[in-house]
Amino acid sequence: MVDQELHRGLEDIAVAETRLSTIDGEAGELIIGGYPVEELAKNALYEESVFLLFNDRLPTKSELESFRTELAGYRKISEEIKQVLRQAARENADAMDALRMGVAAANLGFDSTESTDHAKRLVSVIPTIVTTYWRYRSGKEPVEPRDDLGHTANYLYMLSGEEPDPAAVRGLETYLNTVVDHGLNASTFVARSIASSDSDLVSAVTGAVGSLKGPLHGGAPGPVLEMLLVAHESDDPEGYVQEKLDAGERLMGFGHRVYRTRDPRAEVLSRAAERLYSGSGDRAFFGFVEEFEETAVSRLSDHKPDRKLETNVEFYTAVLLYGVGIPQELFTTTFAVSRVGGWVAHCLEQAADNKIIRPVSIYVGDHNRSWTPAENR
Ligand code: ACO
């Protein structure tokens, strides 16, 4: 019997069991692999977060070493993939389009049949794809990864070709741990759906990259930064926010499908950003950001009294990544650098207890039309 009740956007519909992460939208809590996000984000290396998702436990010291070595072995990309990225850069392709093309080609020259190898390969290779594209886009040659650097430090190193600053590495590591998984969000659902047809991980991650790109999902931090820079320049956050809302526009970085509180990831990332900006960054800019957030939340509450619109993860993502020195064009691809760990873990979990994901739609079209030949229409 088909459920004919319409659930727009599949809101509140459960389609899978998971041990990977859970969200309490009313309490503002996020648990990843059993750990509160606050705990994981500040303590883990990104490699530990991914091991946790793959194995449902943290690695021992020696397991961590082997895992890091294994990931390092998968980090390089073939000349064929470089060609794809060089062409994308020449045509000024959007960074997420370049990433989608690079990921789609990630099977080239990779011949393992084990899906767990593909999972590790995808986690490892995305930073190389992003940075190779960006180096070409900036008129430079790509920088080869270094075996003595971890996953996060390598990302920064391959971007700039310079020794990464430890404070920037820690800031970025906190970000990568914070957003590695987040329940059945849009891109993870896409990845799981593709995996559920017994397709391959490269296809699943390619689809997920496409989903993440949209501004209602992972595409928000670039516009958030633009908004903050313009508002900072005007030095009138109140006027800026009011003007946007009066024009019927959405304030990027606020509102969430699940949270009715401040997104717990916003708290983690704001603390990390505060540390970074208080060290070598522009502390005054961070002060402005806090003032903007307070104004925006208060105006949004007047604007939509029946709907709690609080700060979401993307607001402080923009601030933190800007402080780390990630170019704005790479904010969403940097989200993918992290979230790929969640995507592939969900695909492996789906495969372990699979049922093809196949919801229904409610037909609202006509019935019993009679055919008219083309020359009579
Ligand atoms: N600014 C102003 N108004 C807003 C905002 C906002 N940021 N967010 C929601 N609203 C309003 C909507 O206009 C809508 O009003 P209406 O009922 O009069 O039409 C109401 O609040 C409910 O909004 P929905 O879009 O129905 O809520 P939904 O749960 O579907 O969407 C979403 C959540 C997409 C995140 C939304 O809040 C939004 O567009 N935010 C801005 C974009 C953004 O920050 N995206 C990143 C999200 S975090 C992530 O995906 C990783």
Coordinates of C-alpha atoms and ligand atoms in Angstrom, one line a residue:
M1 CA 0.0 0.0 0.0
V2 CA 1.6 3.3 -1.1
D3 CA 1.8 6.1 1.5
Q4 CA 0.0 9.0 -0.4
E5 CA 1.0 11.6 2.2
L6 CA 3.4 14.1 0.7
H7 CA 6.6 14.8 2.7
R8 CA 8.1 17.8 0.9
G9 CA 11.9 17.6 1.0
L10 CA 11.5 14.2 2.8
E11 CA 11.4 16.3 6.0
D12 CA 11.4 14.1 9.2
I13 CA 11.4 10.9 7.1
A14 CA 13.9 8.2 8.3
V15 CA 15.2 6.0 5.5
A16 CA 18.3 4.4 7.1
E17 CA 19.8 3.3 10.4
T18 CA 23.3 4.7 11.1
R19 CA 26.0 4.6 13.7
L20 CA 27.9 7.5 12.1
S21 CA 26.2 10.7 13.5
T22 CA 23.1 12.0 15.0
I23 CA 21.6 15.5 15.5
D24 CA 19.2 16.8 18.1
G25 CA 17.8 19.9 16.5
E26 CA 15.9 21.1 19.5
A27 CA 18.8 20.7 22.0
G28 CA 21.4 21.8 19.4
E29 CA 23.6 18.6 19.8
L30 CA 25.6 16.8 17.2
I31 CA 27.2 13.4 18.0
I32 CA 29.8 11.9 15.6
G33 CA 30.7 8.3 16.1
G34 CA 29.6 8.5 19.7
Y35 CA 31.5 11.7 20.5
P36 CA 30.0 15.2 21.0
V37 CA 31.3 17.4 18.1
E38 CA 33.0 19.7 20.6
E39 CA 35.1 16.9 21.9
L40 CA 36.0 15.4 18.5
A41 CA 36.7 18.7 16.8
K42 CA 39.3 20.0 19.2
N43 CA 41.1 16.8 19.8
A44 CA 41.2 14.7 16.7
L45 CA 43.4 14.6 13.6
Y46 CA 41.2 14.4 10.5
E47 CA 42.6 10.9 9.9
E48 CA 41.3 9.9 13.3
S49 CA 37.8 11.2 12.5
V50 CA 37.8 9.2 9.3
F51 CA 39.1 6.0 11.0
L52 CA 36.3 6.5 13.6
L53 CA 33.7 6.6 10.9
F54 CA 35.1 3.6 9.1
N55 CA 35.6 1.4 12.2
D56 CA 33.2 2.8 14.8
R57 CA 36.1 3.3 17.2
L58 CA 39.3 5.4 17.5
P59 CA 42.5 3.9 16.2
T60 CA 45.3 2.8 18.5
K61 CA 48.6 4.7 18.0
S62 CA 50.0 2.1 15.7
E63 CA 46.7 1.8 13.7
L64 CA 46.7 5.6 13.3
E65 CA 50.3 5.5 11.9
S66 CA 49.4 2.7 9.4
F67 CA 46.2 4.5 8.4
R68 CA 48.1 7.8 7.8
T69 CA 50.7 5.9 5.7
E70 CA 48.0 4.2 3.7
L71 CA 46.3 7.5 3.0
A72 CA 49.6 9.0 2.0
G73 CA 50.0 6.2 -0.6
Y74 CA 46.7 7.2 -2.3
R75 CA 47.4 11.0 -2.4
K76 CA 48.9 11.4 -5.8
I77 CA 46.9 11.8 -9.0
S78 CA 47.7 10.6 -12.5
E79 CA 48.7 12.8 -15.5
E80 CA 45.3 12.1 -17.1
I81 CA 43.5 13.6 -14.1
K82 CA 45.9 16.6 -14.1
Q83 CA 45.0 17.1 -17.8
V84 CA 41.3 17.3 -16.9
L85 CA 42.0 19.8 -14.1
R86 CA 44.3 21.9 -16.3
Q87 CA 41.6 22.1 -18.9
A88 CA 39.0 23.0 -16.3
A89 CA 41.3 25.8 -15.0
R90 CA 41.9 27.1 -18.5
E91 CA 38.2 27.5 -19.0
N92 CA 37.8 29.2 -15.6
A93 CA 35.5 26.4 -14.5
D94 CA 33.9 26.8 -11.1
A95 CA 36.0 25.0 -8.4
M96 CA 33.1 22.6 -7.6
D97 CA 32.7 21.8 -11.3
A98 CA 36.4 21.1 -11.5
L99 CA 36.2 18.9 -8.4
R100 CA 33.3 17.0 -9.9
M101 CA 35.3 16.3 -13.1
G102 CA 38.4 15.3 -11.1
V103 CA 36.4 13.0 -8.8
A104 CA 34.6 11.4 -11.8
A105 CA 38.0 10.6 -13.3
A106 CA 39.4 9.3 -10.0
N107 CA 39.1 5.7 -11.1
L108 CA 41.6 6.3 -13.9
G109 CA 44.8 4.4 -13.1
F110 CA 43.3 3.0 -9.9
D111 CA 42.7 -0.7 -10.2
S112 CA 41.7 -2.0 -6.8
T113 CA 38.4 -3.9 -6.6
E114 CA 38.0 -3.4 -2.8
S115 CA 35.5 -0.7 -2.0
T116 CA 37.4 0.1 1.3
D117 CA 40.4 1.0 -0.9
H118 CA 38.3 3.2 -3.0
A119 CA 36.9 4.9 0.1
K120 CA 40.4 5.7 1.4
R121 CA 41.5 6.7 -2.1
L122 CA 38.6 9.2 -2.4
V123 CA 39.4 10.7 1.1
S124 CA 43.0 11.1 0.2
V125 CA 42.8 12.3 -3.3
I126 CA 40.2 15.2 -3.0
P127 CA 42.7 17.7 -1.5
T128 CA 45.1 16.9 -4.4
I129 CA 42.4 17.4 -7.0
V130 CA 41.3 20.7 -5.4
T131 CA 44.8 22.1 -5.0
T132 CA 46.0 21.0 -8.5
Y133 CA 43.1 22.7 -10.1
W134 CA 43.7 25.9 -8.0
R135 CA 47.4 26.0 -8.8
Y136 CA 46.6 25.8 -12.6
R137 CA 43.9 28.4 -12.1
S138 CA 46.5 30.7 -10.5
G139 CA 49.0 30.1 -13.4
K140 CA 51.3 27.9 -11.3
E141 CA 52.4 24.3 -11.5
P142 CA 50.9 21.8 -9.0
V143 CA 52.8 21.0 -5.8
E144 CA 53.4 17.3 -5.1
P145 CA 52.2 16.1 -1.6
R146 CA 54.8 15.4 1.1
D147 CA 54.9 12.1 2.9
D148 CA 56.1 13.7 6.2
L149 CA 53.0 15.9 6.4
G150 CA 49.5 14.8 7.6
H151 CA 46.3 15.1 5.6
T152 CA 45.4 18.7 6.7
A153 CA 48.9 20.1 6.6
N154 CA 49.3 18.6 3.1
Y155 CA 46.2 20.4 1.9
L156 CA 47.6 23.8 2.9
Y157 CA 51.1 22.8 1.6
M158 CA 49.8 21.8 -1.8
L159 CA 47.8 25.0 -2.1
S160 CA 50.6 27.4 -1.3
G161 CA 53.8 25.4 -1.8
E162 CA 55.0 26.8 1.5
E163 CA 55.5 25.3 4.9
P164 CA 52.1 25.5 6.6
D165 CA 51.6 27.6 9.7
P166 CA 50.7 25.3 12.7
A167 CA 47.9 27.7 13.9
A168 CA 46.3 27.5 10.4
V169 CA 46.7 23.7 10.3
R170 CA 45.0 23.4 13.7
G171 CA 42.2 25.8 12.7
L172 CA 41.6 23.8 9.5
E173 CA 41.8 20.5 11.3
T174 CA 39.1 21.7 13.7
Y175 CA 36.9 22.6 10.7
L176 CA 37.5 19.3 8.9
N177 CA 36.6 17.3 12.1
T178 CA 33.5 19.5 12.7
V179 CA 31.9 18.9 9.3
V180 CA 33.0 15.4 8.5
D181 CA 29.5 14.0 9.0
H182 CA 26.0 15.4 9.7
G183 CA 23.2 12.8 9.5
L184 CA 21.3 12.4 6.3
N185 CA 22.0 15.8 4.8
A186 CA 21.3 16.4 1.1
S187 CA 24.6 15.3 -0.3
T188 CA 25.0 12.3 2.0
F189 CA 21.5 11.2 1.0
V190 CA 22.5 11.5 -2.7
A191 CA 25.6 9.4 -2.0
R192 CA 23.7 6.7 -0.1
S193 CA 21.0 6.6 -2.8
I194 CA 23.6 6.0 -5.5
A195 CA 25.3 3.4 -3.4
S196 CA 22.0 1.7 -2.8
S197 CA 21.8 0.7 -6.5
D198 CA 25.0 -1.2 -5.9
S199 CA 26.9 1.4 -7.9
D200 CA 30.5 2.3 -7.2
L201 CA 31.9 4.9 -4.7
V202 CA 33.3 7.2 -7.3
S203 CA 29.8 7.6 -8.8
A204 CA 28.4 8.2 -5.3
V205 CA 30.9 10.8 -4.4
T206 CA 30.6 12.5 -7.9
G207 CA 26.9 12.8 -7.3
A208 CA 27.4 14.1 -3.7
V209 CA 29.8 16.8 -5.0
G210 CA 27.0 18.0 -7.3
S211 CA 24.5 18.2 -4.4
L212 CA 26.9 20.0 -2.1
K213 CA 27.5 22.7 -4.6
G214 CA 24.1 24.3 -4.2
P215 CA 23.9 27.5 -2.1
L216 CA 21.1 26.0 0.1
H217 CA 23.6 23.3 1.2
G218 CA 27.4 23.7 0.9
G219 CA 27.6 26.7 -1.4
A220 CA 26.7 29.3 1.4
P221 CA 30.1 30.2 2.9
G222 CA 31.4 32.1 -0.2
P223 CA 28.3 34.4 -0.1
V224 CA 28.6 34.6 3.7
L225 CA 32.1 36.1 3.4
E226 CA 31.0 38.5 0.6
M227 CA 28.2 39.6 2.9
L228 CA 30.5 40.2 5.9
L229 CA 33.1 42.0 3.9
V230 CA 30.5 44.4 2.4
A231 CA 28.8 44.9 5.7
H232 CA 32.2 45.5 7.4
E233 CA 33.1 48.1 4.8
S234 CA 29.7 49.9 5.4
D235 CA 30.3 49.7 9.2
D236 CA 26.5 49.4 9.5
P237 CA 25.5 45.8 10.2
E238 CA 22.0 46.8 11.3
G239 CA 21.3 48.8 8.1
Y240 CA 22.8 46.0 6.0
V241 CA 20.7 43.3 7.5
Q242 CA 17.5 45.3 7.4
E243 CA 18.0 46.2 3.8
K244 CA 18.5 42.5 2.8
L245 CA 15.4 41.4 4.7
D246 CA 13.3 44.2 3.4
A247 CA 14.3 43.2 -0.1
G248 CA 13.0 39.6 0.7
E249 CA 16.5 38.1 0.5
R250 CA 17.8 35.3 2.8
L251 CA 20.7 36.0 5.1
M252 CA 23.3 33.4 4.2
G253 CA 24.6 31.5 7.2
F254 CA 21.4 31.6 9.1
G255 CA 18.5 29.1 9.4
H256 CA 18.6 25.3 9.2
R257 CA 16.4 22.4 8.3
V258 CA 17.0 20.6 11.6
Y259 CA 18.4 23.0 14.2
R260 CA 16.0 25.3 16.1
T261 CA 19.0 26.5 18.2
R262 CA 22.4 27.9 17.2
D263 CA 24.1 25.1 15.2
P264 CA 26.5 23.5 17.6
R265 CA 29.1 23.5 14.8
A266 CA 28.9 27.3 14.7
E267 CA 29.9 27.4 18.4
V268 CA 33.0 25.1 17.7
L269 CA 34.0 27.0 14.7
S270 CA 33.6 30.4 16.3
R271 CA 35.9 29.4 19.2
A272 CA 38.4 28.1 16.7
A273 CA 38.2 31.3 14.6
E274 CA 38.5 33.5 17.7
R275 CA 41.8 31.7 18.6
L276 CA 43.1 32.1 15.1
Y277 CA 42.2 35.8 14.8
S278 CA 43.4 36.6 18.3
G279 CA 46.8 35.1 17.4
S280 CA 48.1 36.4 14.1
G281 CA 44.8 37.5 12.4
D282 CA 42.7 40.6 12.4
R283 CA 41.0 40.6 15.8
A284 CA 38.9 43.7 15.0
F285 CA 37.3 41.9 12.0
F286 CA 36.4 39.0 14.3
G287 CA 34.8 41.5 16.7
F288 CA 32.7 42.9 13.8
V289 CA 31.6 39.4 12.9
E290 CA 30.3 38.8 16.4
E291 CA 28.4 42.0 16.3
F292 CA 27.0 41.1 12.9
E293 CA 25.8 37.7 14.1
E294 CA 24.0 39.2 17.1
T295 CA 22.3 41.8 15.0
A296 CA 21.3 39.3 12.3
V297 CA 19.8 36.8 14.8
S298 CA 17.8 39.6 16.5
R299 CA 16.5 41.0 13.2
L300 CA 15.6 37.5 11.9
S301 CA 13.6 36.9 15.0
D302 CA 11.5 40.1 14.4
H303 CA 11.3 39.1 10.7
K304 CA 10.1 35.6 11.3
P305 CA 8.8 35.3 14.9
D306 CA 7.3 31.8 14.3
R307 CA 10.5 30.3 13.0
K308 CA 13.7 30.2 15.0
L309 CA 16.4 31.3 12.6
E310 CA 19.8 30.9 14.2
T311 CA 23.4 30.9 13.1
N312 CA 24.3 27.8 11.0
V313 CA 27.7 26.1 10.4
E314 CA 28.4 28.1 7.2
F315 CA 28.6 31.5 9.0
Y316 CA 31.7 30.7 11.0
T317 CA 33.0 28.4 8.3
A318 CA 33.4 31.4 6.1
V319 CA 35.2 33.4 8.9
L320 CA 37.5 30.5 9.9
L321 CA 38.5 29.5 6.4
Y322 CA 39.1 33.2 5.5
G323 CA 41.4 33.4 8.6
V324 CA 43.2 30.1 7.6
G325 CA 43.9 31.7 4.2
I326 CA 41.7 29.4 2.0
P327 CA 40.7 31.4 -1.1
Q328 CA 36.9 32.1 -1.1
E329 CA 36.5 30.2 -4.4
L330 CA 37.6 27.0 -2.5
F331 CA 35.3 27.2 0.5
T332 CA 32.8 24.7 -0.8
T333 CA 35.5 22.4 -2.2
T334 CA 37.1 22.5 1.3
F335 CA 33.8 21.4 2.7
A336 CA 34.0 18.4 0.3
V337 CA 37.6 17.8 1.5
S338 CA 36.1 17.0 4.9
R339 CA 32.6 15.6 4.1
V340 CA 34.0 12.9 1.7
G341 CA 34.8 11.0 4.9
G342 CA 31.1 11.0 5.8
W343 CA 30.0 10.2 2.3
V344 CA 32.0 7.1 1.8
A345 CA 31.4 5.9 5.3
H346 CA 27.6 6.2 4.7
C347 CA 28.0 4.3 1.4
L348 CA 29.9 1.5 3.1
E349 CA 27.2 1.3 5.8
Q350 CA 24.5 1.3 3.2
A351 CA 26.2 -1.5 1.3
A352 CA 26.5 -3.6 4.5
D353 CA 22.7 -3.7 4.9
N354 CA 21.4 -2.6 1.6
K355 CA 17.9 -2.0 0.3
I356 CA 17.7 0.1 -2.8
I357 CA 16.4 3.6 -1.9
R358 CA 13.3 4.1 -4.0
P359 CA 10.6 6.5 -2.6
V360 CA 7.4 7.3 -4.4
S361 CA 6.0 10.5 -5.9
I362 CA 2.4 11.6 -6.0
Y363 CA 1.2 11.9 -9.6
V364 CA -0.7 15.2 -10.1
G365 CA -0.8 15.1 -14.0
D366 CA -3.7 14.2 -16.3
H367 CA -5.1 10.7 -17.0
N368 CA -6.5 9.3 -20.2
R369 CA -5.3 12.0 -22.7
S370 CA -5.9 10.9 -26.3
W371 CA -3.1 11.0 -28.8
T372 CA -3.0 13.8 -31.5
P373 CA -0.7 13.3 -34.4
A374 CA 2.1 16.0 -34.7
E375 CA 0.6 17.6 -37.8
N376 CA -2.7 18.2 -36.0
R377 CA -1.3 19.8 -32.8
Ligands
ACO1 N1 17.1 34.5 6.0 C1 15.8 35.0 5.9 N2 14.7 34.2 5.9 C2 14.9 32.9 6.1 C3 16.2 32.3 6.2 C4 17.3 33.2 6.1 N3 18.6 32.7 6.2 N4 16.1 30.9 6.3 C5 14.8 30.7 6.3 N5 14.1 31.8 6.1 C6 12.6 31.9 6.1 C7 12.1 31.5 4.7 O1 12.0 32.6 3.8 C8 10.8 30.9 5.0 O2 9.8 31.9 5.1 P1 8.4 31.7 4.5 O3 7.8 30.6 5.3 O4 7.7 33.0 4.7 O5 8.6 31.3 3.1 C9 11.0 30.3 6.4 O6 12.1 31.0 7.0 C10 11.3 28.8 6.4 O7 12.4 28.6 5.4 P2 12.5 27.2 4.6 O8 13.3 27.5 3.4 O9 11.2 26.6 4.4 O10 13.3 26.3 5.6 P3 14.2 25.0 5.2 O11 14.3 24.2 6.5 O12 13.6 24.4 4.0 O13 15.6 25.6 4.8 C11 17.7 26.5 4.8 C12 16.7 25.7 5.5 C13 17.8 26.1 3.3 C14 19.1 26.3 5.4 C15 17.3 28.0 4.9 O14 17.3 28.4 6.3 C16 18.2 29.0 4.1 O15 18.0 29.2 2.9 N6 19.3 29.6 4.7 C17 20.2 30.4 4.0 C18 21.2 29.6 3.2 C19 22.2 28.9 4.1 O16 22.7 29.5 5.1 N7 22.5 27.6 3.7 C20 23.5 26.8 4.5 C21 22.7 25.8 5.4 S1 23.7 24.8 6.4 C22 24.2 23.5 5.4 O17 23.5 23.0 4.6 C23 25.5 22.9 5.6

